[in-house]
Coordinates of C-alpha atoms and ligand atoms in Angstrom, one line a residue:
M1 CA 57.1 161.2 61.1
A2 CA 55.7 158.7 63.6
K3 CA 52.0 159.1 64.2
E4 CA 51.3 160.5 67.7
I5 CA 49.4 158.0 69.8
R6 CA 46.7 159.9 71.7
S7 CA 45.0 158.5 74.8
R8 CA 41.5 157.4 74.3
V9 CA 39.0 158.9 76.7
F10 CA 35.4 157.6 77.2
S11 CA 32.8 159.1 79.5
G12 CA 29.1 158.8 79.8
I13 CA 26.3 161.0 81.1
Q14 CA 22.7 160.0 81.9
P15 CA 19.9 161.9 80.3
S16 CA 18.1 162.4 83.6
G17 CA 16.9 165.8 84.7
N18 CA 18.2 169.2 83.9
V19 CA 21.9 169.8 83.5
H20 CA 23.1 172.1 86.3
L21 CA 26.1 174.2 87.1
G22 CA 27.7 171.3 89.0
N23 CA 27.5 169.0 86.0
Y24 CA 28.9 171.8 83.8
L25 CA 31.8 173.0 86.0
G26 CA 32.6 169.5 87.4
A27 CA 32.5 167.5 84.2
I28 CA 31.4 169.1 80.9
K29 CA 33.6 172.2 81.0
G30 CA 36.7 170.0 81.5
W31 CA 35.7 167.8 78.6
V32 CA 35.4 170.9 76.4
Q33 CA 38.8 172.2 77.5
R34 CA 40.5 168.9 76.8
Q35 CA 38.7 167.9 73.7
S36 CA 41.7 168.6 71.4
E37 CA 44.3 166.9 73.5
K38 CA 42.9 163.3 73.4
D39 CA 40.7 161.0 71.4
N40 CA 37.4 161.6 73.2
F41 CA 34.1 159.7 73.1
F42 CA 31.2 161.2 75.1
C43 CA 28.1 159.1 75.3
I44 CA 24.6 160.0 76.3
V45 CA 23.7 156.8 78.1
D46 CA 20.0 156.4 77.5
L47 CA 20.2 152.6 78.1
H48 CA 21.5 153.2 81.6
A49 CA 18.6 155.5 82.2
L50 CA 16.2 152.6 81.6
T51 CA 17.5 150.8 84.7
V52 CA 15.0 152.7 86.9
P53 CA 11.3 153.4 86.1
N54 CA 11.0 156.1 83.4
D55 CA 8.4 158.1 81.6
P56 CA 9.0 157.4 77.9
K57 CA 8.1 160.9 76.7
Q58 CA 10.4 162.5 79.3
L59 CA 13.3 160.1 78.5
N60 CA 12.9 161.0 74.8
T61 CA 12.9 164.7 75.5
Q62 CA 15.7 164.6 78.0
T63 CA 17.9 162.6 75.7
R64 CA 17.5 165.2 72.9
E65 CA 17.9 168.1 75.4
L66 CA 21.1 166.7 76.8
S67 CA 22.5 166.0 73.4
A68 CA 21.9 169.6 72.3
M69 CA 23.3 170.9 75.6
L70 CA 26.6 169.0 75.2
F71 CA 27.1 170.6 71.8
A72 CA 26.0 174.0 73.2
C73 CA 28.5 173.8 76.0
G74 CA 31.3 173.6 73.3
L75 CA 31.9 170.0 72.4
E76 CA 32.8 170.1 68.7
P77 CA 32.1 167.2 66.4
E78 CA 35.4 167.7 64.5
K79 CA 37.3 167.3 67.7
C80 CA 35.4 164.6 69.7
T81 CA 32.7 162.0 69.2
V82 CA 29.4 162.7 70.9
F83 CA 26.7 160.0 70.5
I84 CA 23.6 158.3 72.0
Q85 CA 24.4 154.9 73.5
S86 CA 21.3 153.2 72.0
H87 CA 22.3 154.3 68.5
V88 CA 25.2 151.9 68.6
A89 CA 24.0 148.3 69.1
C90 CA 27.5 147.1 70.0
H91 CA 27.0 148.3 73.6
S92 CA 24.1 146.0 74.3
E93 CA 25.8 143.1 72.4
G94 CA 29.0 143.6 74.3
A95 CA 27.3 143.8 77.6
W96 CA 25.7 140.4 77.0
I97 CA 29.0 138.8 76.3
L98 CA 30.6 140.4 79.3
N99 CA 27.7 139.4 81.5
C100 CA 28.6 135.8 80.8
I101 CA 32.0 136.1 82.3
T102 CA 31.1 138.4 85.2
P103 CA 30.5 136.7 88.5
L104 CA 27.2 137.7 90.1
G105 CA 28.8 138.4 93.4
W106 CA 30.9 141.2 91.9
L107 CA 27.6 143.0 90.9
E108 CA 25.9 142.4 94.3
R109 CA 28.8 144.1 96.0
M110 CA 28.4 147.4 94.1
T111 CA 27.6 150.2 96.6
Q112 CA 25.4 152.1 94.1
Y113 CA 23.3 149.0 93.5
K114 CA 23.0 148.5 97.3
D115 CA 21.9 152.1 97.8
K116 CA 19.5 152.2 94.9
S117 CA 17.9 148.9 95.7
K118 CA 17.6 149.4 99.5
G119 CA 14.0 149.3 100.8
K120 CA 12.5 148.6 97.3
N121 CA 10.5 145.4 96.9
S122 CA 10.9 145.3 93.2
I123 CA 14.0 146.3 91.2
S124 CA 15.0 145.6 87.7
T125 CA 17.7 143.1 86.6
G126 CA 19.1 146.0 84.7
L127 CA 19.8 147.9 87.9
L128 CA 22.1 145.1 89.0
D129 CA 23.6 144.7 85.6
Y130 CA 24.2 148.4 85.1
P131 CA 28.0 148.3 85.6
V132 CA 28.4 145.5 83.0
L133 CA 26.8 147.7 80.4
M134 CA 29.1 150.5 81.6
A135 CA 32.1 148.1 81.3
A136 CA 31.0 147.4 77.7
D137 CA 30.8 151.1 77.0
I138 CA 34.4 151.6 78.1
L139 CA 36.1 148.3 76.9
L140 CA 34.6 148.4 73.3
Y141 CA 36.5 151.7 72.7
D142 CA 39.8 150.5 74.1
A143 CA 39.6 153.6 76.4
N144 CA 42.5 154.1 78.8
E145 CA 41.0 157.0 80.6
V146 CA 37.5 157.3 82.1
P147 CA 36.7 160.7 83.6
V148 CA 34.0 160.2 86.3
G149 CA 32.9 161.5 89.6
E150 CA 34.0 159.8 92.8
D151 CA 30.7 157.9 92.9
Q152 CA 31.5 156.1 89.7
K153 CA 35.0 155.0 90.6
Q154 CA 33.9 151.6 91.8
H155 CA 32.1 150.9 88.5
V156 CA 35.3 151.8 86.5
E157 CA 37.2 149.5 88.8
L158 CA 34.7 146.7 88.0
A159 CA 35.3 147.4 84.3
R160 CA 39.1 146.9 85.0
D161 CA 38.3 143.6 86.7
I162 CA 36.1 142.5 83.9
A163 CA 38.8 143.3 81.3
L164 CA 41.5 141.5 83.3
R165 CA 39.2 138.4 83.8
F166 CA 38.4 138.4 80.0
N167 CA 42.0 138.6 79.1
S168 CA 42.9 135.8 81.5
L169 CA 40.1 133.5 80.3
Y170 CA 40.8 134.1 76.6
D171 CA 43.7 135.0 74.4
S172 CA 42.7 138.7 74.5
D173 CA 44.2 142.2 74.9
L174 CA 41.3 144.3 76.2
I175 CA 42.7 147.6 77.4
V176 CA 42.4 148.0 81.2
P177 CA 41.0 151.5 81.9
E178 CA 41.9 154.0 84.6
P179 CA 39.3 156.1 86.4
V180 CA 40.2 159.8 86.2
I181 CA 38.7 161.8 89.1
P182 CA 38.6 165.6 88.6
A183 CA 40.7 167.6 91.0
V184 CA 39.1 169.0 94.1
G185 CA 37.5 172.3 93.6
A186 CA 35.4 171.0 90.8
R187 CA 32.8 169.9 93.4
V188 CA 30.0 172.4 93.3
M189 CA 27.8 172.5 96.4
G190 CA 24.1 173.3 96.8
L191 CA 23.5 177.0 97.1
D192 CA 20.9 176.5 99.7
N193 CA 23.0 174.0 101.6
P194 CA 26.8 174.1 100.9
L195 CA 27.3 170.9 102.8
V196 CA 25.6 168.8 100.1
K197 CA 26.7 168.4 96.5
M198 CA 24.6 170.4 94.0
S199 CA 22.5 167.6 92.6
K200 CA 19.7 166.8 90.1
T201 CA 17.9 165.1 93.0
Y202 CA 17.1 168.5 94.6
S203 CA 16.9 170.5 91.4
N204 CA 13.3 171.3 92.0
V205 CA 14.1 172.7 95.4
R206 CA 14.2 176.5 94.9
G207 CA 17.6 178.1 95.4
H208 CA 19.5 174.7 95.4
A209 CA 20.9 174.6 91.9
I210 CA 21.5 176.8 88.9
G211 CA 20.2 175.1 85.7
L212 CA 22.2 175.9 82.6
L213 CA 19.0 177.3 81.0
D214 CA 18.0 179.5 83.9
E215 CA 17.0 183.1 83.1
D216 CA 19.6 185.7 84.1
K217 CA 17.2 187.1 86.7
E218 CA 16.8 183.6 88.2
I219 CA 20.5 183.1 88.4
D220 CA 21.0 186.4 90.1
R221 CA 18.3 185.6 92.6
S222 CA 19.7 182.2 93.4
I223 CA 23.2 183.6 94.0
K224 CA 21.8 186.5 96.1
R225 CA 20.0 184.0 98.3
A226 CA 23.0 181.6 98.5
V227 CA 23.8 180.6 102.1
T228 CA 27.0 182.2 103.4
D229 CA 27.8 183.0 107.0
S230 CA 27.8 185.8 109.5
G231 CA 31.4 186.9 108.7
N232 CA 32.8 189.1 105.9
E233 CA 36.1 187.4 105.0
I234 CA 36.3 186.6 101.3
R235 CA 38.9 183.8 101.5
F236 CA 39.2 180.2 100.3
S237 CA 38.8 177.9 103.3
D238 CA 38.0 174.3 104.3
A239 CA 36.2 175.3 107.4
I240 CA 32.6 174.0 107.6
E241 CA 31.3 177.4 108.6
S242 CA 32.8 178.9 105.5
A243 CA 31.5 176.3 103.1
G244 CA 29.0 178.7 101.4
V245 CA 31.6 181.4 100.7
N246 CA 34.1 178.8 99.6
N247 CA 31.6 177.4 97.2
L248 CA 30.9 180.8 95.6
L249 CA 34.7 181.4 95.4
S250 CA 35.3 178.0 93.8
I251 CA 32.6 178.6 91.2
Y252 CA 34.2 181.9 90.5
R253 CA 37.6 180.2 90.2
V254 CA 36.5 177.5 87.8
I255 CA 34.7 179.9 85.5
T256 CA 37.4 182.7 85.5
Q257 CA 40.3 180.2 85.6
K258 CA 42.1 182.7 88.0
T259 CA 44.2 181.5 90.8
E260 CA 43.1 181.6 94.5
I261 CA 45.6 184.3 95.2
E262 CA 44.4 186.5 92.3
I263 CA 40.8 186.1 93.5
E264 CA 41.5 186.8 97.1
S265 CA 43.4 190.0 96.2
E266 CA 40.6 191.0 93.8
F267 CA 38.1 190.9 96.7
A268 CA 40.5 192.2 99.4
N269 CA 38.7 195.6 99.5
A270 CA 35.2 194.3 99.0
R271 CA 32.4 195.5 101.2
G272 CA 31.1 192.1 102.4
Y273 CA 29.6 189.2 100.6
G274 CA 27.3 191.3 98.5
D275 CA 30.2 192.3 96.2
L276 CA 31.3 188.7 95.9
K277 CA 27.8 187.5 95.0
K278 CA 27.4 190.3 92.4
R279 CA 30.6 189.2 90.6
V280 CA 29.8 185.5 90.8
S281 CA 26.4 186.1 89.4
E282 CA 27.8 188.2 86.6
V283 CA 30.4 185.6 85.5
I284 CA 27.9 182.8 85.6
I285 CA 25.5 184.8 83.4
E286 CA 28.3 185.7 81.0
E287 CA 29.4 182.1 80.8
L288 CA 25.9 180.7 80.3
N289 CA 24.5 183.2 77.8
P290 CA 26.3 181.8 74.7
I291 CA 25.5 178.3 75.8
K292 CA 21.8 179.2 76.1
D293 CA 21.8 180.8 72.6
K294 CA 23.5 177.8 71.0
Y295 CA 21.2 175.4 72.8
N296 CA 18.1 177.3 71.6
R297 CA 19.4 177.3 68.0
L298 CA 20.1 173.6 68.0
M299 CA 16.7 172.7 69.6
S300 CA 14.9 174.7 66.9
D301 CA 16.9 173.0 64.1
V302 CA 16.0 169.3 64.5
G303 CA 17.8 168.3 61.3
E304 CA 21.1 169.8 62.5
L305 CA 21.0 168.0 65.8
D306 CA 20.1 164.7 64.1
R307 CA 23.0 165.1 61.7
L308 CA 25.5 165.8 64.5
L309 CA 24.3 162.7 66.4
S310 CA 24.2 160.4 63.4
S311 CA 27.8 161.4 62.5
G312 CA 28.9 160.7 66.1
A313 CA 27.1 157.3 66.1
Q314 CA 28.8 156.4 62.8
K315 CA 32.3 157.1 64.2
A316 CA 31.4 155.2 67.4
E317 CA 30.0 152.3 65.5
E318 CA 33.2 151.9 63.5
I319 CA 35.5 151.8 66.5
S320 CA 33.3 149.6 68.7
R321 CA 32.2 147.2 65.9
A322 CA 35.9 146.3 65.2
R323 CA 36.5 145.6 68.9
L324 CA 33.3 143.7 69.3
N325 CA 34.1 141.5 66.3
K326 CA 37.5 140.7 67.7
I327 CA 35.8 139.8 71.0
K328 CA 33.3 137.5 69.3
Q329 CA 36.0 135.8 67.3
T330 CA 38.1 135.3 70.5
I331 CA 35.3 133.5 72.3
G332 CA 34.3 131.3 69.4
L333 CA 31.3 133.0 67.9
V334 CA 30.9 132.7 64.1
L335 CA 31.0 136.1 62.4
P336 CA 28.6 136.6 59.6
K337 CA 30.2 136.7 56.1
N338 CA 29.4 139.8 54.1
Ligands
AMP401 P1 25.1 163.1 87.4 O1 24.4 164.4 87.5 O2 25.3 162.5 88.8 O3 24.6 162.2 86.3 O4 26.6 163.5 87.0 C1 27.0 163.8 85.7 C2 28.5 164.3 85.8 O5 28.5 165.6 86.5 C3 29.4 163.4 86.6 O6 30.7 163.4 86.0 C4 29.5 164.0 88.0 O7 30.6 163.7 88.6 C5 29.4 165.5 87.6 N1 28.7 166.2 88.8 C6 27.4 166.0 89.2 N2 27.2 166.8 90.2 C7 28.3 167.6 90.5 C8 28.6 168.6 91.4 N3 27.7 169.1 92.3 N4 29.9 169.2 91.3 C9 30.8 168.7 90.4 N5 30.5 167.7 89.5 C10 29.3 167.2 89.5
LIG402 N1 27.2 155.4 85.2 C1 27.7 156.7 84.8 C2 26.9 157.8 85.7 O1 25.8 157.5 86.2 C3 27.4 157.1 83.4 C4 28.2 156.1 82.5 C5 27.7 155.1 81.7 C6 29.6 156.2 82.2 N2 28.6 154.6 81.0 C7 29.8 155.1 81.3 C8 30.6 157.0 82.7 C9 31.1 154.9 80.8 C10 31.9 156.7 82.2 C11 32.1 155.7 81.3 O2 27.4 158.9 85.9

């Protein structure tokens, strides 16, 4: 029987700040659900985190915490490859080579670079070069799908342009990747302000986000205090005034996987938003409890986490090394004999 050809998926997540419900429902939960369908690589991009000033101790802790959290959320090493970017040297090597064919103007046009550098009198070269490292991440794995948030679409498009340019300059067949943006509804808004995305930037503002490690009581309190409106209709809606209720309903929908119609009929006889908040808080707590348990187990078993990460890095190294060697040969570098 012919071997089934599975799509290769590559995505990355930065080890910056605590993982919140938006990251989980908008990205990680989807990765977990689809991990058996495709050939997935999930990378903790610690080298990307270096592009802005960092506290070494904090970076180290956050990298381990995020790694444990991804496994705790349900990524299984038998089904997908989870690894730390700096464990596989091919990413840095590949980025250097791609740097040398990427016009500077392409990088200067990136909106994230413009936003992050605005008003600063000193920024790192790494900040400008960030998308080339991201292109190396993707292209070294021959990934055809790259699930990312809307804000990263321009970077994936740059990776496409770099692949096309490389293929036209050399006799090469780099795969040109496609960004995959999650369906609407996976955008979790701030509980204190449903008009802004739940974000790590405000995660120290009380009542804004739910951290995946928050205590049950804290979760309950955050949901109880979530901004709604003065009405009592429990319906999905795009109206700005209903953004808070819509956010709670969307969270409920993504967790329970029920349809909008099922959910609206479930709450048809509710006595106001109190009932909705109670159910939302219950399902979040139910969803997060096993994650917290598994996370705590992994964080207390250093050896197990290291083993998982080193087996991920080994698989990643195999795939990316083969592609990197091909790239090196194509451009005329002499490969070492061994
Ligand atoms: P970040 O926290 O910006 O590094 O994002 C990590 C991943 O989580 C990306 O895939 C984002 O698109 C996703 N993400 C971040 N915040 C949210 C949110 N509020 N709702 C849905 N997805 C999010
Ligand atoms: N730049 C992405 C972000 O900040 C993270 C990232 C790095 C990434 N390398 C990647 C995402 C490769 C997808 C593919 O969210």
